[in-house]
Amino acid sequence: MKLSVIVPFYNMEAEGKLKYCMDSLLGQTLEDMEILAVDDCSRDGTFALLQQYARKYPGKVRAFQTPENRKQGGARNLGLEEARGEWIGFLDGDDWAAPDMYEKMLQKAQETGADVVGCDLHETYEHSMKIGKIVNANTMDQTGRLDREKYKKLMLNPCSMVIKTYQKDVIDKYHLRFPEGMFYEDNCAGPIWMLHFTHFEKVEEPLYYYYQDPVSTTHFINEGKCRDRMKAGQMLVDQCRHYGFYEPYWSELEFAFTKLYYVNTLFTYVLLRNARISFLEELKQGIIKEFPDFQKNCYFGETYDREQKKLIRLHMKSSRLFLIYYRLLTGYRRLRYGG
């Protein structure tokens, strides 16, 4: 079999989301493929719907259910254990694919000898095949036979895993898997996976439909999700040490960790009404322990603006002063500019 597409689902019975996703895969122009639909212990009728698809399309759709809720990483890992395809693709359960997405990606692999292929995506607010806001993902200077410089670029910006297909032999050789039981699992897995492949190519078309659902778990934040982001950052560092990537890509890893573990967490957590100084202090001590000189990193200097750097310096000085100042600043801006 040429391709296995692994799709995790959680509480997707309502609003036709599951159907739109599954039907987009069943309508693929690539025929030699299987769909591994994994229900992550939903509390609604999701698994029953997936079983209906499996009965209707035997040999094409296989339905599985995790024994307990493992989040997307756990569901994907279950799919990887069951996959029979030469290539592996991932799709999120509330998104969908253009009819020729996987045919074009595997054709690109055949033409170039690549062992991982990506594409662009677009954001949409409706269930249709109309092109929405196009998001150009990986850049072309990241593609081709992968060398040290391209690996550095991929460490800094691996882009989403759902817009890629991966050669299963490489996955199996290094037993590549996802962190389980947490959000942001692909923020850890994405860079680590790319560092194991040798040739990356890209189809320069938006073939993946990324649905902007206002009730999606990716559109709200709480302290638990902030902790998952911190955990993903720490796992990224630990995995780099394990695989021998820590020293060769130290500057890129330092910045990737700083962005994921610290900066993104800092500027989302502080928006919470119940933001705690103790958490901000824990976050500060975590970045200092792992990369105490992160503010001197060249990528840090190039990426963040003057105000962001000022706020970070203030946080490094005092979590309490940072929180007070940030709330005064945002309150002033709301009064002046509205919103």
Short mmCIF file of C-alpha atoms in Angstrom, two decimals:
data_model
loop_
_atom_site.label_atom_id
_atom_site.label_comp_id
_atom_site.label_asym_id
_atom_site.label_seq_id
_atom_site.Cartn_x
_atom_site.Cartn_y
_atom_site.Cartn_z
CA MET A 1 0.00 0.00 0.00
CA LYS A 2 1.28 3.43 -0.96
CA LEU A 3 -0.08 5.71 1.78
CA SER A 4 -1.62 5.63 5.25
CA VAL A 5 -3.33 8.81 6.46
CA ILE A 6 -3.78 8.95 10.24
CA VAL A 7 -6.62 11.11 11.56
CA PRO A 8 -7.34 11.59 15.28
CA PHE A 9 -10.91 12.51 16.25
CA TYR A 10 -12.33 13.72 19.54
CA ASN A 11 -16.01 14.57 20.03
CA MET A 12 -16.59 15.22 16.32
CA GLU A 13 -20.09 13.79 15.94
CA ALA A 14 -21.89 17.14 15.64
CA GLU A 15 -21.97 19.77 12.87
CA GLY A 16 -20.77 17.45 10.11
CA LYS A 17 -17.06 18.06 10.79
CA LEU A 18 -16.15 14.39 10.85
CA LYS A 19 -18.05 13.72 7.64
CA TYR A 20 -16.39 16.57 5.77
CA CYS A 21 -12.93 15.43 6.83
CA MET A 22 -13.51 11.76 6.02
CA ASP A 23 -15.22 12.46 2.72
CA SER A 24 -12.29 14.62 1.59
CA LEU A 25 -10.00 11.63 2.13
CA LEU A 26 -12.34 9.18 0.46
CA GLY A 27 -12.44 11.53 -2.54
CA GLN A 28 -8.67 11.56 -3.04
CA THR A 29 -7.41 10.98 -6.58
CA LEU A 30 -4.75 8.70 -5.07
CA GLU A 31 -6.48 5.33 -4.83
CA ASP A 32 -3.77 3.20 -3.22
CA MET A 33 -4.22 4.50 0.32
CA GLU A 34 -5.87 3.73 3.63
CA ILE A 35 -7.47 6.00 6.22
CA LEU A 36 -6.70 5.20 9.85
CA ALA A 37 -9.43 7.00 11.82
CA VAL A 38 -8.56 7.03 15.53
CA ASP A 39 -11.16 8.04 18.08
CA ASP A 40 -9.42 9.43 21.16
CA CYS A 41 -11.96 8.11 23.66
CA SER A 42 -14.71 10.56 22.68
CA ARG A 43 -17.73 11.13 24.88
CA ASP A 44 -20.18 11.34 21.99
CA GLY A 45 -20.98 9.12 19.01
CA THR A 46 -17.73 9.75 17.13
CA PHE A 47 -16.48 6.18 17.27
CA ALA A 48 -19.84 4.80 16.11
CA LEU A 49 -19.67 7.07 13.05
CA LEU A 50 -16.13 5.94 12.29
CA GLN A 51 -17.21 2.32 12.56
CA GLN A 52 -19.95 3.05 10.02
CA TYR A 53 -17.31 4.37 7.61
CA ALA A 54 -15.16 1.30 8.20
CA ARG A 55 -18.08 -1.01 7.40
CA LYS A 56 -19.02 0.97 4.30
CA TYR A 57 -15.44 1.17 2.99
CA PRO A 58 -13.71 -2.07 4.05
CA GLY A 59 -10.03 -2.09 3.21
CA LYS A 60 -10.07 1.67 2.77
CA VAL A 61 -11.11 2.89 6.23
CA ARG A 62 -9.96 1.33 9.50
CA ALA A 63 -11.41 2.61 12.76
CA PHE A 64 -9.61 2.45 16.10
CA GLN A 65 -10.23 3.76 19.59
CA THR A 66 -7.67 4.62 22.26
CA PRO A 67 -8.24 2.90 25.64
CA GLU A 68 -8.10 6.31 27.34
CA ASN A 69 -7.83 9.90 26.19
CA ARG A 70 -4.23 10.39 25.00
CA LYS A 71 -4.65 13.64 23.07
CA GLN A 72 -3.60 13.86 19.42
CA GLY A 73 -0.12 12.51 20.02
CA GLY A 74 -1.39 9.29 21.54
CA ALA A 75 -3.99 8.82 18.80
CA ARG A 76 -1.36 9.36 16.12
CA ASN A 77 0.98 6.88 17.79
CA LEU A 78 -1.74 4.25 17.75
CA GLY A 79 -2.21 4.92 14.05
CA LEU A 80 1.52 4.60 13.41
CA GLU A 81 1.54 1.14 15.01
CA GLU A 82 -1.25 0.02 12.66
CA ALA A 83 -0.20 1.77 9.43
CA ARG A 84 0.60 -0.38 6.41
CA GLY A 85 1.49 2.31 3.86
CA GLU A 86 4.93 3.13 2.45
CA TRP A 87 4.18 6.77 3.27
CA ILE A 88 2.49 8.39 6.27
CA GLY A 89 0.29 11.47 6.28
CA PHE A 90 -1.49 13.20 9.16
CA LEU A 91 -4.75 15.13 9.04
CA ASP A 92 -6.53 16.83 11.93
CA GLY A 93 -10.12 15.72 12.40
CA ASP A 94 -11.67 19.15 11.86
CA ASP A 95 -9.64 19.94 8.70
CA TRP A 96 -9.75 18.48 5.21
CA ALA A 97 -7.63 17.92 2.11
CA ALA A 98 -7.86 19.00 -1.52
CA PRO A 99 -8.82 16.03 -3.75
CA ASP A 100 -5.36 15.76 -5.31
CA MET A 101 -3.29 16.62 -2.22
CA TYR A 102 -1.69 13.24 -1.62
CA GLU A 103 -1.33 12.32 -5.30
CA LYS A 104 0.63 15.53 -5.92
CA MET A 105 2.81 15.08 -2.85
CA LEU A 106 3.74 11.49 -3.66
CA GLN A 107 4.31 12.41 -7.30
CA LYS A 108 6.78 15.05 -6.10
CA ALA A 109 8.52 12.42 -3.98
CA GLN A 110 8.78 10.04 -6.94
CA GLU A 111 10.16 12.76 -9.22
CA THR A 112 12.79 14.01 -6.78
CA GLY A 113 13.65 11.07 -4.52
CA ALA A 114 12.55 13.01 -1.44
CA ASP A 115 11.78 11.13 1.78
CA VAL A 116 9.49 13.90 3.11
CA VAL A 117 7.24 16.22 1.09
CA GLY A 118 5.23 19.27 2.17
CA CYS A 119 2.72 21.71 0.72
CA ASP A 120 1.11 25.04 1.57
CA LEU A 121 -2.22 25.47 3.34
CA HIS A 122 -5.04 27.94 3.60
CA GLU A 123 -7.32 29.02 6.39
CA THR A 124 -11.07 28.77 5.94
CA TYR A 125 -14.13 29.59 8.03
CA GLU A 126 -16.57 27.46 6.06
CA HIS A 127 -16.87 23.84 4.98
CA SER A 128 -16.22 24.17 1.28
CA MET A 129 -13.47 23.65 -1.25
CA LYS A 130 -13.10 27.37 -1.90
CA ILE A 131 -9.60 28.73 -1.42
CA GLY A 132 -9.33 30.81 1.74
CA LYS A 133 -6.42 32.82 3.14
CA ILE A 134 -3.28 31.20 1.74
CA VAL A 135 -0.48 30.49 4.20
CA ASN A 136 2.89 29.79 2.61
CA ALA A 137 4.51 27.23 4.86
CA ASN A 138 8.08 25.98 4.46
CA THR A 139 10.29 28.13 2.26
CA MET A 140 12.02 26.79 -0.82
CA ASP A 141 15.47 27.41 0.68
CA GLN A 142 14.62 24.63 3.15
CA THR A 143 14.10 22.09 0.38
CA GLY A 144 16.40 19.74 -1.52
CA ARG A 145 19.05 17.43 -0.13
CA LEU A 146 19.28 18.40 3.52
CA ASP A 147 22.58 19.73 4.82
CA ARG A 148 23.61 21.52 8.00
CA GLU A 149 22.30 24.92 6.91
CA LYS A 150 18.94 23.53 5.83
CA TYR A 151 18.60 21.56 9.05
CA LYS A 152 19.18 24.81 10.94
CA LYS A 153 16.36 26.47 9.00
CA LEU A 154 14.08 23.50 9.68
CA MET A 155 14.88 23.58 13.38
CA LEU A 156 13.85 27.23 13.46
CA ASN A 157 10.76 26.73 11.31
CA PRO A 158 9.69 23.12 10.67
CA CYS A 159 6.06 24.14 10.00
CA SER A 160 3.05 21.94 10.58
CA MET A 161 3.25 18.16 10.36
CA VAL A 162 -0.22 17.83 8.81
CA ILE A 163 0.98 19.41 5.57
CA LYS A 164 3.66 16.78 5.06
CA THR A 165 3.94 13.15 4.04
CA TYR A 166 6.76 11.10 5.53
CA GLN A 167 8.45 7.95 4.28
CA LYS A 168 7.55 5.22 6.74
CA ASP A 169 10.93 3.46 6.51
CA VAL A 170 12.56 6.48 8.15
CA ILE A 171 9.87 6.65 10.85
CA ASP A 172 10.36 2.97 11.60
CA LYS A 173 14.16 3.11 11.50
CA TYR A 174 14.31 5.73 14.25
CA HIS A 175 11.02 4.77 15.93
CA LEU A 176 9.75 8.33 15.63
CA ARG A 177 6.69 8.99 17.77
CA PHE A 178 4.69 11.82 19.37
CA PRO A 179 4.48 12.93 23.01
CA GLU A 180 1.20 11.73 24.50
CA GLY A 181 -1.37 13.21 26.86
CA MET A 182 -0.57 16.85 26.09
CA PHE A 183 -1.22 19.70 23.68
CA TYR A 184 1.53 21.14 21.41
CA GLU A 185 2.93 17.66 20.80
CA ASP A 186 3.90 18.55 17.23
CA ASN A 187 5.92 21.54 18.44
CA CYS A 188 8.31 18.97 19.88
CA ALA A 189 7.95 16.24 17.25
CA GLY A 190 8.06 18.50 14.15
CA PRO A 191 11.70 19.65 14.41
CA ILE A 192 12.94 16.29 15.71
CA TRP A 193 11.32 14.38 12.85
CA MET A 194 12.73 16.70 10.17
CA LEU A 195 16.27 16.24 11.48
CA HIS A 196 16.00 12.51 10.72
CA PHE A 197 15.08 12.88 7.05
CA THR A 198 17.56 13.53 4.26
CA HIS A 199 15.63 15.09 1.37
CA PHE A 200 12.72 17.51 1.67
CA GLU A 201 10.62 18.78 -1.21
CA LYS A 202 7.51 20.93 -1.38
CA VAL A 203 4.47 21.26 -3.63
CA GLU A 204 3.94 25.01 -3.91
CA GLU A 205 0.15 24.85 -3.70
CA PRO A 206 -2.30 25.30 -0.80
CA LEU A 207 -3.63 21.73 -0.64
CA TYR A 208 -4.58 21.58 3.04
CA TYR A 209 -7.74 23.23 4.43
CA TYR A 210 -7.16 24.52 7.96
CA TYR A 211 -10.57 25.15 9.49
CA GLN A 212 -10.75 28.17 11.80
CA ASP A 213 -13.26 26.87 14.33
CA PRO A 214 -13.86 29.39 17.15
CA VAL A 215 -14.63 26.56 19.60
CA SER A 216 -11.53 24.53 18.72
CA THR A 217 -9.12 23.65 21.53
CA THR A 218 -6.42 25.61 19.67
CA HIS A 219 -8.35 28.87 20.11
CA PHE A 220 -8.42 29.21 23.88
CA ILE A 221 -5.73 29.25 26.52
CA ASN A 222 -5.47 28.25 30.16
CA GLU A 223 -2.68 27.48 32.57
CA GLY A 224 -2.78 23.78 31.76
CA LYS A 225 -2.14 24.44 28.08
CA CYS A 226 0.65 26.86 28.98
CA ARG A 227 2.26 24.08 31.00
CA ASP A 228 1.90 21.72 28.05
CA ARG A 229 3.74 24.24 25.89
CA MET A 230 6.53 24.41 28.48
CA LYS A 231 6.62 20.63 28.61
CA ALA A 232 6.87 20.44 24.82
CA GLY A 233 9.80 22.85 24.93
CA GLN A 234 11.63 20.79 27.53
CA MET A 235 10.97 17.59 25.62
CA LEU A 236 12.42 19.20 22.49
CA VAL A 237 15.67 19.89 24.34
CA ASP A 238 15.72 16.41 25.88
CA GLN A 239 15.12 14.76 22.50
CA CYS A 240 17.90 16.80 20.91
CA ARG A 241 20.27 15.61 23.61
CA HIS A 242 19.13 12.02 23.09
CA TYR A 243 19.60 12.06 19.31
CA GLY A 244 22.84 14.06 19.30
CA PHE A 245 21.37 17.26 17.88
CA TYR A 246 22.05 19.44 20.92
CA GLU A 247 25.58 20.59 20.13
CA PRO A 248 25.39 20.82 16.29
CA TYR A 249 22.25 22.99 16.40
CA TRP A 250 22.73 24.68 19.75
CA SER A 251 21.89 28.26 18.67
CA GLU A 252 18.82 27.14 16.75
CA LEU A 253 17.68 24.93 19.62
CA GLU A 254 18.23 27.73 22.13
CA PHE A 255 15.98 30.02 20.10
CA ALA A 256 13.37 27.32 19.38
CA PHE A 257 13.17 26.57 23.10
CA THR A 258 13.05 30.27 24.00
CA LYS A 259 10.19 30.89 21.58
CA LEU A 260 8.15 27.79 22.48
CA TYR A 261 8.81 27.37 26.18
CA TYR A 262 9.22 30.97 27.23
CA VAL A 263 8.11 33.82 24.93
CA ASN A 264 4.91 32.29 23.54
CA THR A 265 3.93 31.10 27.00
CA LEU A 266 4.73 34.43 28.65
CA PHE A 267 2.65 36.55 26.29
CA THR A 268 -0.35 34.21 26.33
CA TYR A 269 -0.36 33.38 30.04
CA VAL A 270 -0.24 37.03 31.07
CA LEU A 271 -3.57 37.56 29.28
CA LEU A 272 -5.34 35.27 31.74
CA ARG A 273 -7.38 37.10 34.36
CA ASN A 274 -6.13 34.75 37.05
CA ALA A 275 -2.46 34.93 36.00
CA ARG A 276 -0.26 34.09 38.99
CA ILE A 277 3.07 35.61 39.89
CA SER A 278 4.26 32.20 41.07
CA PHE A 279 3.72 30.75 37.59
CA LEU A 280 5.56 33.67 35.97
CA GLU A 281 8.42 33.09 38.37
CA GLU A 282 8.49 29.37 37.55
CA LEU A 283 8.57 30.20 33.85
CA LYS A 284 11.45 32.63 34.37
CA GLN A 285 13.49 30.14 36.38
CA GLY A 286 12.89 27.48 33.72
CA ILE A 287 14.37 29.52 30.88
CA ILE A 288 17.27 30.72 33.04
CA LYS A 289 18.10 27.14 34.04
CA GLU A 290 18.17 25.81 30.47
CA PHE A 291 19.50 28.81 28.50
CA PRO A 292 20.56 31.64 30.82
CA ASP A 293 21.92 33.82 27.99
CA PHE A 294 18.94 33.44 25.64
CA GLN A 295 18.63 37.21 25.14
CA LYS A 296 22.06 37.20 23.45
CA ASN A 297 20.95 34.67 20.85
CA CYS A 298 21.24 36.14 17.33
CA TYR A 299 17.82 34.84 16.27
CA PHE A 300 16.25 36.37 19.38
CA GLY A 301 17.68 39.76 18.48
CA GLU A 302 16.38 39.53 14.92
CA THR A 303 12.90 38.23 15.76
CA TYR A 304 11.51 40.30 18.63
CA ASP A 305 10.83 44.01 18.56
CA ARG A 306 11.93 46.66 21.04
CA GLU A 307 8.77 46.52 23.15
CA GLN A 308 8.82 42.73 23.43
CA LYS A 309 12.46 42.81 24.49
CA LYS A 310 11.68 45.53 27.04
CA LEU A 311 8.88 43.44 28.55
CA ILE A 312 11.12 40.36 28.67
CA ARG A 313 13.87 42.30 30.43
CA LEU A 314 11.31 43.52 32.95
CA HIS A 315 10.12 39.96 33.56
CA MET A 316 13.71 38.86 34.09
CA LYS A 317 14.03 41.60 36.69
CA SER A 318 10.72 40.99 38.51
CA SER A 319 7.69 38.83 37.75
CA ARG A 320 5.53 41.06 39.94
CA LEU A 321 6.58 44.29 38.23
CA PHE A 322 6.12 42.65 34.82
CA LEU A 323 2.54 41.61 35.60
CA ILE A 324 1.59 45.00 37.03
CA TYR A 325 3.17 46.91 34.15
CA TYR A 326 1.63 44.66 31.49
CA ARG A 327 -1.87 45.04 32.92
CA LEU A 328 -1.50 48.82 33.17
CA LEU A 329 -0.20 48.92 29.60
CA THR A 330 -3.02 46.84 28.13
CA GLY A 331 -5.62 48.74 30.19
CA TYR A 332 -4.32 52.04 28.89
CA ARG A 333 -4.41 50.81 25.29
CA ARG A 334 -7.98 49.57 25.64
CA LEU A 335 -9.06 52.97 26.97
CA ARG A 336 -7.23 54.85 24.23
CA TYR A 337 -7.88 52.67 21.22
CA GLY A 338 -10.93 50.64 22.29
CA GLY A 339 -11.36 46.87 22.10
#
